[in-house]
Coordinates of N, CA and C in Angstrom, one line a residue:
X96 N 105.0 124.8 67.0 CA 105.8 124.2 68.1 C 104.9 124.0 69.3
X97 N 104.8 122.8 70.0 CA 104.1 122.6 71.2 C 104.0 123.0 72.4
X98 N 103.5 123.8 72.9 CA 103.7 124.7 73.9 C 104.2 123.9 75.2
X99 N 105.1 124.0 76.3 CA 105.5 123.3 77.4 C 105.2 123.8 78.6
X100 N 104.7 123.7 79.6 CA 104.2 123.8 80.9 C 104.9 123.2 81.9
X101 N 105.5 124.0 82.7 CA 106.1 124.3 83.7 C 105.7 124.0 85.0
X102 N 105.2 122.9 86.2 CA 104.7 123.1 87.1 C 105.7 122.6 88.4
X103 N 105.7 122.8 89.7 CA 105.9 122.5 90.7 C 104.8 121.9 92.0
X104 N 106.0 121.1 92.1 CA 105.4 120.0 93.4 C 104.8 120.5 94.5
X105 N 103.7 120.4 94.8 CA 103.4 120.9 96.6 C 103.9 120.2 97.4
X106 N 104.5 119.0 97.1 CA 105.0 118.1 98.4 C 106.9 118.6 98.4
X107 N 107.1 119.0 97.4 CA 108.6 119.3 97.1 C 108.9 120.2 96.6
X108 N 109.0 121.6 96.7 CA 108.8 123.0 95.9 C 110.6 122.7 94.8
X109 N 111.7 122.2 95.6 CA 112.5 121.5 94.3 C 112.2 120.7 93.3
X110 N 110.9 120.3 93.2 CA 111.0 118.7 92.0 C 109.6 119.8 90.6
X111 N 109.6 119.8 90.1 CA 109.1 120.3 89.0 C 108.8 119.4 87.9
X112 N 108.0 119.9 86.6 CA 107.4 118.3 86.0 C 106.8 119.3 85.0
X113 N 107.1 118.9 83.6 CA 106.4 119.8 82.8 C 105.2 119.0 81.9
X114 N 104.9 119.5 81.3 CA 103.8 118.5 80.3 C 103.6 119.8 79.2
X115 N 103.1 119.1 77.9 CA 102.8 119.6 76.9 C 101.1 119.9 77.0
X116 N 100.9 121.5 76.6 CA 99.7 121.8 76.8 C 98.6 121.7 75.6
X117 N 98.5 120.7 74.7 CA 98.0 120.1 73.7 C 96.9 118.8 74.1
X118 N 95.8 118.9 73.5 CA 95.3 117.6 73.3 C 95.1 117.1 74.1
X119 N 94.8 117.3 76.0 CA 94.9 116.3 76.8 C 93.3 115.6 76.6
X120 N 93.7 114.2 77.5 CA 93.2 113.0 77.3 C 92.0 113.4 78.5
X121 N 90.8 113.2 78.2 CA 89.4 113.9 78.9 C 89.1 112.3 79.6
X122 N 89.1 112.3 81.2 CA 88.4 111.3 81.6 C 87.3 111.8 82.4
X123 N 86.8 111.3 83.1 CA 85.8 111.4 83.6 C 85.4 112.9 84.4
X124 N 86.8 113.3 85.5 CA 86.9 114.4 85.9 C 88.3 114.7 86.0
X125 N 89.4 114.5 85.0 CA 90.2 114.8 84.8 C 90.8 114.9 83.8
X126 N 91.6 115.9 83.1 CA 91.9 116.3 81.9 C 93.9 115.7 82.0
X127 N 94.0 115.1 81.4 CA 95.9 114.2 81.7 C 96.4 114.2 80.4
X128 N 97.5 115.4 80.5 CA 99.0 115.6 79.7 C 99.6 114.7 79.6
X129 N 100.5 114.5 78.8 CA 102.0 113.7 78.5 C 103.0 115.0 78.9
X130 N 104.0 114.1 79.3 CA 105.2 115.3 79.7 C 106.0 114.9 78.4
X131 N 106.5 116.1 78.0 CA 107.5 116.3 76.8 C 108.3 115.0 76.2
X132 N 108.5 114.3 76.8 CA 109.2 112.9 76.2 C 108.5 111.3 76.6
X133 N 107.1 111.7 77.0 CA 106.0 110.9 77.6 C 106.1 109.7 78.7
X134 N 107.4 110.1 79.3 CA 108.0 108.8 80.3 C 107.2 109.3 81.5
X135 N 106.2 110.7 81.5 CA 104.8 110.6 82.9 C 103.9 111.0 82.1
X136 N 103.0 111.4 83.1 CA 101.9 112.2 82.8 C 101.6 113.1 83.6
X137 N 100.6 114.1 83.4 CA 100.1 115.2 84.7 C 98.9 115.4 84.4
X138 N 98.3 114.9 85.2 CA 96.4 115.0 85.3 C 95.8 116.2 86.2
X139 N 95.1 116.9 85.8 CA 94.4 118.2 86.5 C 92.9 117.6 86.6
X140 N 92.5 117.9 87.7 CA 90.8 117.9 87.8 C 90.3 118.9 87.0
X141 N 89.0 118.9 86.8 CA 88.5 120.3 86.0 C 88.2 121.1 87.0
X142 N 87.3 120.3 88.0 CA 86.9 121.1 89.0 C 87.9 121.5 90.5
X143 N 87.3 122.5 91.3 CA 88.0 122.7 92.4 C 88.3 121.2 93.4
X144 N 89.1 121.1 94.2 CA 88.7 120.5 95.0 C 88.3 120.5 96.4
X145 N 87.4 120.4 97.2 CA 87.3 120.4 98.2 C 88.5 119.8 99.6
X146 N 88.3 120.7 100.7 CA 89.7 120.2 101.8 C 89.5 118.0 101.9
X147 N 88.1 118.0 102.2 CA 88.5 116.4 102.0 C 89.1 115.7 100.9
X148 N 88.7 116.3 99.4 CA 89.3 115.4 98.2 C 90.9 115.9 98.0
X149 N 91.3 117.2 98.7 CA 92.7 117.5 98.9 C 93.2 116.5 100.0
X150 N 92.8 116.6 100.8 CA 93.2 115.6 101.8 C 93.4 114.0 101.2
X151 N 92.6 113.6 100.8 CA 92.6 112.3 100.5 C 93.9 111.9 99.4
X152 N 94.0 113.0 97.9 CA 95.2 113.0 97.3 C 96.2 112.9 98.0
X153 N 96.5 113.3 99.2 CA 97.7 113.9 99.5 C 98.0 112.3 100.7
X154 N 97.2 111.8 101.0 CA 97.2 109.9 101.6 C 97.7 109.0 100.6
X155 N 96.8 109.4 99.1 CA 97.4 108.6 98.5 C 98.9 109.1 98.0
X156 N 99.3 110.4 97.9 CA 100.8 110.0 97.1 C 101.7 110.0 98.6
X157 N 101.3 109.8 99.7 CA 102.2 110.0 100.5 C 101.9 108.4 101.6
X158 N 100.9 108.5 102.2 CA 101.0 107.6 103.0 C 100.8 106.0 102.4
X159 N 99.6 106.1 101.7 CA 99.4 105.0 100.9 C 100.8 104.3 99.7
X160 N 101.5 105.7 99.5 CA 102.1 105.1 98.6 C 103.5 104.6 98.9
X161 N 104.0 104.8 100.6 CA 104.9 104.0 100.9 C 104.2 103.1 101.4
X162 N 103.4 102.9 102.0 CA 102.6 101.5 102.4 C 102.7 100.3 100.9
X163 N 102.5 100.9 99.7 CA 102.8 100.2 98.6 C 104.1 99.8 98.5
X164 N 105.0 100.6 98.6 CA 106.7 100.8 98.1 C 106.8 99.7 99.3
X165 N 106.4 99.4 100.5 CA 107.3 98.4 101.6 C 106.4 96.9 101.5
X166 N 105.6 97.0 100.4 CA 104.7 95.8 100.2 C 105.0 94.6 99.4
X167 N 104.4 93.4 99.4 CA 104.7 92.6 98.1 C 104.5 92.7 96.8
X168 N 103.2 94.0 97.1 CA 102.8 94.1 95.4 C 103.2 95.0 94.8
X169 N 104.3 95.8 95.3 CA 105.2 96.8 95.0 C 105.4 97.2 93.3
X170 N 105.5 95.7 92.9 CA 106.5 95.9 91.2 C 104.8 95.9 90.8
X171 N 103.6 95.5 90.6 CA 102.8 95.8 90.3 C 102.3 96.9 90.1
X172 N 101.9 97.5 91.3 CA 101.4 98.5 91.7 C 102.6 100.1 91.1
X173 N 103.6 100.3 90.9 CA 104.6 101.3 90.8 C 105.2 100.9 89.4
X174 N 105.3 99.6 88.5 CA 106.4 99.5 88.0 C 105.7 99.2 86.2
X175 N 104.7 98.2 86.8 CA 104.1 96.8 85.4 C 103.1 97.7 84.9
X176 N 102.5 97.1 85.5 CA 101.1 97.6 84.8 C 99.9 98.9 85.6
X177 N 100.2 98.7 86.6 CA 99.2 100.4 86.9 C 100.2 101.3 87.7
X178 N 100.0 102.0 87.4 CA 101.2 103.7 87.5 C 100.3 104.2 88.7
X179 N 101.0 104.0 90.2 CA 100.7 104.7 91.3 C 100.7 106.3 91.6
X180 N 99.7 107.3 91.8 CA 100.3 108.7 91.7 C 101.4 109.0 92.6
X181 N 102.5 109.5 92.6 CA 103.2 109.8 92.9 C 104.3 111.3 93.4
X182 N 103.1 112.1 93.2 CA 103.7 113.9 93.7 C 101.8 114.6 92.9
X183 N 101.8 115.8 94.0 CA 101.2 116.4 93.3 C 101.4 117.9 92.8
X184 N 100.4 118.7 92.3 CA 100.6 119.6 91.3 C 99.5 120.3 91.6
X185 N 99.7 122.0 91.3 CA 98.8 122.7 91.1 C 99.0 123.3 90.2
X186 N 97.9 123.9 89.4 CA 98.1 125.1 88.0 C 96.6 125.9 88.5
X187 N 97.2 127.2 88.7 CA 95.9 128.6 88.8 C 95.1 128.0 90.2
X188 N 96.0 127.7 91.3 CA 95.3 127.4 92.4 C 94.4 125.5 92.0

């Protein structure tokens, strides 16, 4: 049976997101799960992050990404073809 993973939002301590701990997909500096019925995903860095590269995640799923949501290229960007990050996650700090 495929083991399932449990995490919570730091922008929302109610919104939670699980992913299957199997097989994730190796990019460059990120290792990215499928969640249990694959309608997301949950990407971990390998490495720590530093306060600037925290900082910067946290513009894009927040500031940057209502700046997208009130834009024209909205259904692009969120909907068609590239998947905007949208909450983040920690596992073991």
């Amino acid at each position: 049976m495929k083991k399932t993973i449990k995490v919570v939002s730091v922008l929302d301590t109610a919104k939670s997101y699980e992913y299957v701990d199997e097989n994730p997909i190796r990019g460059g500096v990120k290792d990215v799960y499928f969640s249990p019925d694959k309608d997301y995903v949950v990407a971990f860095y390998r490495n720590p992050l530093d306060e600037g590269q925290k900082e910067r995640i946290m513009r894009i799923v927040s500031t940057y990404l209502q700046s997208i949501q009130n834009g024209n290229a909205s259904e692009y960007f969120l909907n068609e073809i590239f998947r905007w990050p949208y909450d983040i996650v920690e596992r073991n700090d």
